[in-house]
Amino acid sequence: MNLQLTEQQEMLRAMARSFAEGEIAPIAHTIDAEEKIPDSLRKKLRDSNFFALLIPEEYGGVGVDAVGYVIVMEELARASAAVAITVSVHNSVAAGPIAKFGTDAQKSCWLPRLAKQWLGAFALTEPGSGSDSAALTTRAERRGEEYVLNGSKTFVTNGKYADVFVLLARTSQEQKHRGITAFLIERNAPGLKIGKNIDKMGIRGSDTVELVLEDCRVPAKNRLHDEGRGFRVAMQTLDGGRIGVAAQALGIAQASLDAASRYARDRYQFGHPIGDFQAIQWMIAEMRTEIEGARLLTLQAAWMKDQDIPYGPYASMAKLKASAVARMAADRAVQIHGGYGYTKEFAVERYYRDAKVTELYEGTSEIQRIVIANSVLHPKDGKGTT
Ligand code: COS
């Protein structure tokens, strides 16, 4: 792996950083407090092509590679983890599977709209199936040229505003994971109801909803890939998504280090800036070292994806590591701020709440360990080989 970023990747970083510092950071506190990304910011993100990042150029997207995507996602998350996940879900787990598994007709139908106008979401989790996704019970029955879906989904990021959902449902009761099929469901599909907004600890500016499907009718042409292939679609989609979450965690960790080091220079106690004390220096040194390690793992997973080298377990390692580093760095940043870190006056309080979710969504840290352990213990069984 070449550790030197290309000129284009450096330009991408500069562009994303300037956008994040100029347009997102000044309102990041308000986005969290008001639990909403303002329409004006959504429009600017759209106009600056952040919603087109992973969409191939032939469908009106930017077509950045995975390394470039990680760089952008880290910069966005450094300003606001809520904005970063909104962009990340749209790109990597909504547009991503359409680009990878869609027919030409499906790609031509949805990708240009997702690049320019529409928002995407991914609906896998159900109230009764989280880590055990293959146990999902939402049913899809074929009736002529339609499927009729019944069931419910939860923890659907972007669901409140999404125009199209990549949704997993069961087409066969007999087989567990081999009975699952992926569908593309538009917001106005008859029988699809956007349920209640979920009140969360962190990333409060990003919306998370439940979905209810009551005799929801979906044209058969909206089936993504073959019947029974949905579990693989979901797993491969999540492999890519996990790189995005790792990058988001990196952004939170870097923001925590930035804030902690600024405060360590500015805050005086016992006649010195607190950064003069080793107790603080050790925390700063640990944060910096762990962040660099997590960044290398994340870039490695992204680079492997770009080279078409099986990267699934590397995406899991990147997410496992980067999310733990985000939680540690946010915790240290609050500690260095002392009592002030526990107030809404300082952003570290938000980083602390936002960091936790990176250990939970798109596969908990325990699930990442299962994927990693399988790749070591059973490397040839074909599992986790995206
Ligand atoms: N890429 C491609 N195929 C994969 C895969 C991957 N990364 N991981 C598993 N598969 C395939 C396997 O090859 C196997 O295929 P066949 O039996 O058809 O050959 C099939 O999927 C089942 O694999 P496995 O037996 O390992 O599945 P499990 O039900 O035991 O689940 C875990 C494996 C736990 C890793 C999976 O359910 C998982 O990732 N769960 C977490 C889900 C998640 O992230 N939820 C968050 C949703 S977004 S908020």
CSV table of N, CA, C and O in Angstrom, one decimal, residues 2 30 40 45 48 67 73-74 83 115 132 136 172 209 223 226 237 249 269 278 331-332 348 355 381 383:
chain,number,residue,atom,x,y,z
A,2,ASN,N,0.6,2.2,-0.9
A,2,ASN,CA,1.3,3.4,-0.9
A,2,ASN,C,0.8,4.4,0.1
A,2,ASN,O,-0.4,4.7,0.1
A,30,THR,N,-25.9,23.6,17.0
A,30,THR,CA,-27.4,23.8,16.7
A,30,THR,C,-28.0,22.5,16.1
A,30,THR,O,-29.1,22.2,16.4
A,40,SER,N,-31.0,24.3,4.4
A,40,SER,CA,-29.9,25.0,3.6
A,40,SER,C,-28.6,24.2,3.6
A,40,SER,O,-27.9,24.2,2.6
A,45,LEU,N,-24.7,20.7,0.8
A,45,LEU,CA,-24.1,19.3,0.7
A,45,LEU,C,-24.4,18.7,-0.7
A,45,LEU,O,-23.5,18.2,-1.3
A,48,SER,N,-22.6,20.6,-3.4
A,48,SER,CA,-21.1,20.4,-3.4
A,48,SER,C,-20.8,18.9,-3.7
A,48,SER,O,-19.7,18.4,-3.5
A,67,VAL,N,-10.6,5.2,-0.8
A,67,VAL,CA,-9.6,6.0,0.0
A,67,VAL,C,-10.1,7.4,0.1
A,67,VAL,O,-10.1,8.1,1.1
A,73,MET,N,-15.1,11.5,4.5
A,73,MET,CA,-15.9,11.2,5.7
A,73,MET,C,-15.3,11.6,7.0
A,73,MET,O,-16.0,12.1,7.9
A,74,GLU,N,-14.0,11.4,7.1
A,74,GLU,CA,-13.3,11.9,8.3
A,74,GLU,C,-13.5,13.4,8.5
A,74,GLU,O,-13.8,13.9,9.6
A,83,VAL,N,-23.9,14.8,10.5
A,83,VAL,CA,-23.9,15.1,9.1
A,83,VAL,C,-23.2,14.0,8.4
A,83,VAL,O,-23.6,13.5,7.3
A,115,ALA,N,-27.8,10.9,-7.1
A,115,ALA,CA,-26.7,11.8,-7.2
A,115,ALA,C,-27.1,13.3,-7.1
A,115,ALA,O,-26.4,14.1,-6.5
A,132,ASP,N,-28.5,-10.6,14.7
A,132,ASP,CA,-28.9,-11.8,13.9
A,132,ASP,C,-29.8,-11.4,12.7
A,132,ASP,O,-31.0,-11.7,12.7
A,136,LEU,N,-34.6,-12.1,10.2
A,136,LEU,CA,-35.6,-11.1,10.0
A,136,LEU,C,-36.9,-11.7,9.5
A,136,LEU,O,-36.9,-12.8,8.9
A,172,SER,N,-38.8,-16.5,1.4
A,172,SER,CA,-39.0,-18.0,1.7
A,172,SER,C,-38.9,-18.2,3.2
A,172,SER,O,-38.0,-17.7,3.8
A,209,VAL,N,-35.6,6.3,12.1
A,209,VAL,CA,-37.0,6.1,12.2
A,209,VAL,C,-37.3,4.6,12.2
A,209,VAL,O,-36.5,3.7,11.8
A,223,ARG,N,-36.9,-5.5,-7.5
A,223,ARG,CA,-36.2,-6.5,-6.7
A,223,ARG,C,-34.7,-6.3,-7.0
A,223,ARG,O,-34.3,-6.2,-8.2
A,226,ASP,N,-31.2,-11.4,-7.3
A,226,ASP,CA,-32.1,-12.5,-7.4
A,226,ASP,C,-32.8,-12.8,-6.0
A,226,ASP,O,-32.3,-12.4,-5.0
A,237,THR,N,-22.8,-5.1,1.4
A,237,THR,CA,-23.1,-3.7,1.6
A,237,THR,C,-22.5,-3.2,2.9
A,237,THR,O,-21.9,-2.1,3.0
A,249,ALA,N,-15.8,7.5,12.8
A,249,ALA,CA,-15.2,7.4,14.2
A,249,ALA,C,-13.9,8.2,14.3
A,249,ALA,O,-13.6,8.9,15.2
A,269,GLN,N,-3.8,26.1,35.3
A,269,GLN,CA,-4.0,25.7,36.7
A,269,GLN,C,-2.6,25.6,37.4
A,269,GLN,O,-1.6,25.2,36.7
A,278,GLN,N,2.4,16.1,33.0
A,278,GLN,CA,2.5,14.8,32.3
A,278,GLN,C,1.2,14.1,32.3
A,278,GLN,O,0.9,13.3,31.3
A,331,ASP,N,-13.7,10.4,25.6
A,331,ASP,CA,-13.6,10.3,27.0
A,331,ASP,C,-12.4,11.1,27.6
A,331,ASP,O,-12.6,11.9,28.5
A,332,ARG,N,-11.3,11.0,27.0
A,332,ARG,CA,-10.1,11.7,27.5
A,332,ARG,C,-10.3,13.2,27.3
A,332,ARG,O,-9.9,14.0,28.1
A,348,VAL,N,-16.9,18.9,23.3
A,348,VAL,CA,-16.5,17.5,23.7
A,348,VAL,C,-17.6,16.7,24.3
A,348,VAL,O,-17.6,15.4,24.2
A,355,ALA,N,-19.7,9.4,19.9
A,355,ALA,CA,-18.7,8.4,19.7
A,355,ALA,C,-19.3,7.0,19.9
A,355,ALA,O,-19.1,6.0,19.2
A,381,ASP,N,-13.6,-20.8,4.3
A,381,ASP,CA,-15.0,-21.2,4.1
A,381,ASP,C,-15.9,-20.2,3.3
A,381,ASP,O,-17.1,-20.4,3.2
A,383,LYS,N,-16.8,-17.3,4.0
A,383,LYS,CA,-17.6,-16.3,4.7
A,383,LYS,C,-16.8,-15.0,4.8
A,383,LYS,O,-15.6,-15.0,5.1
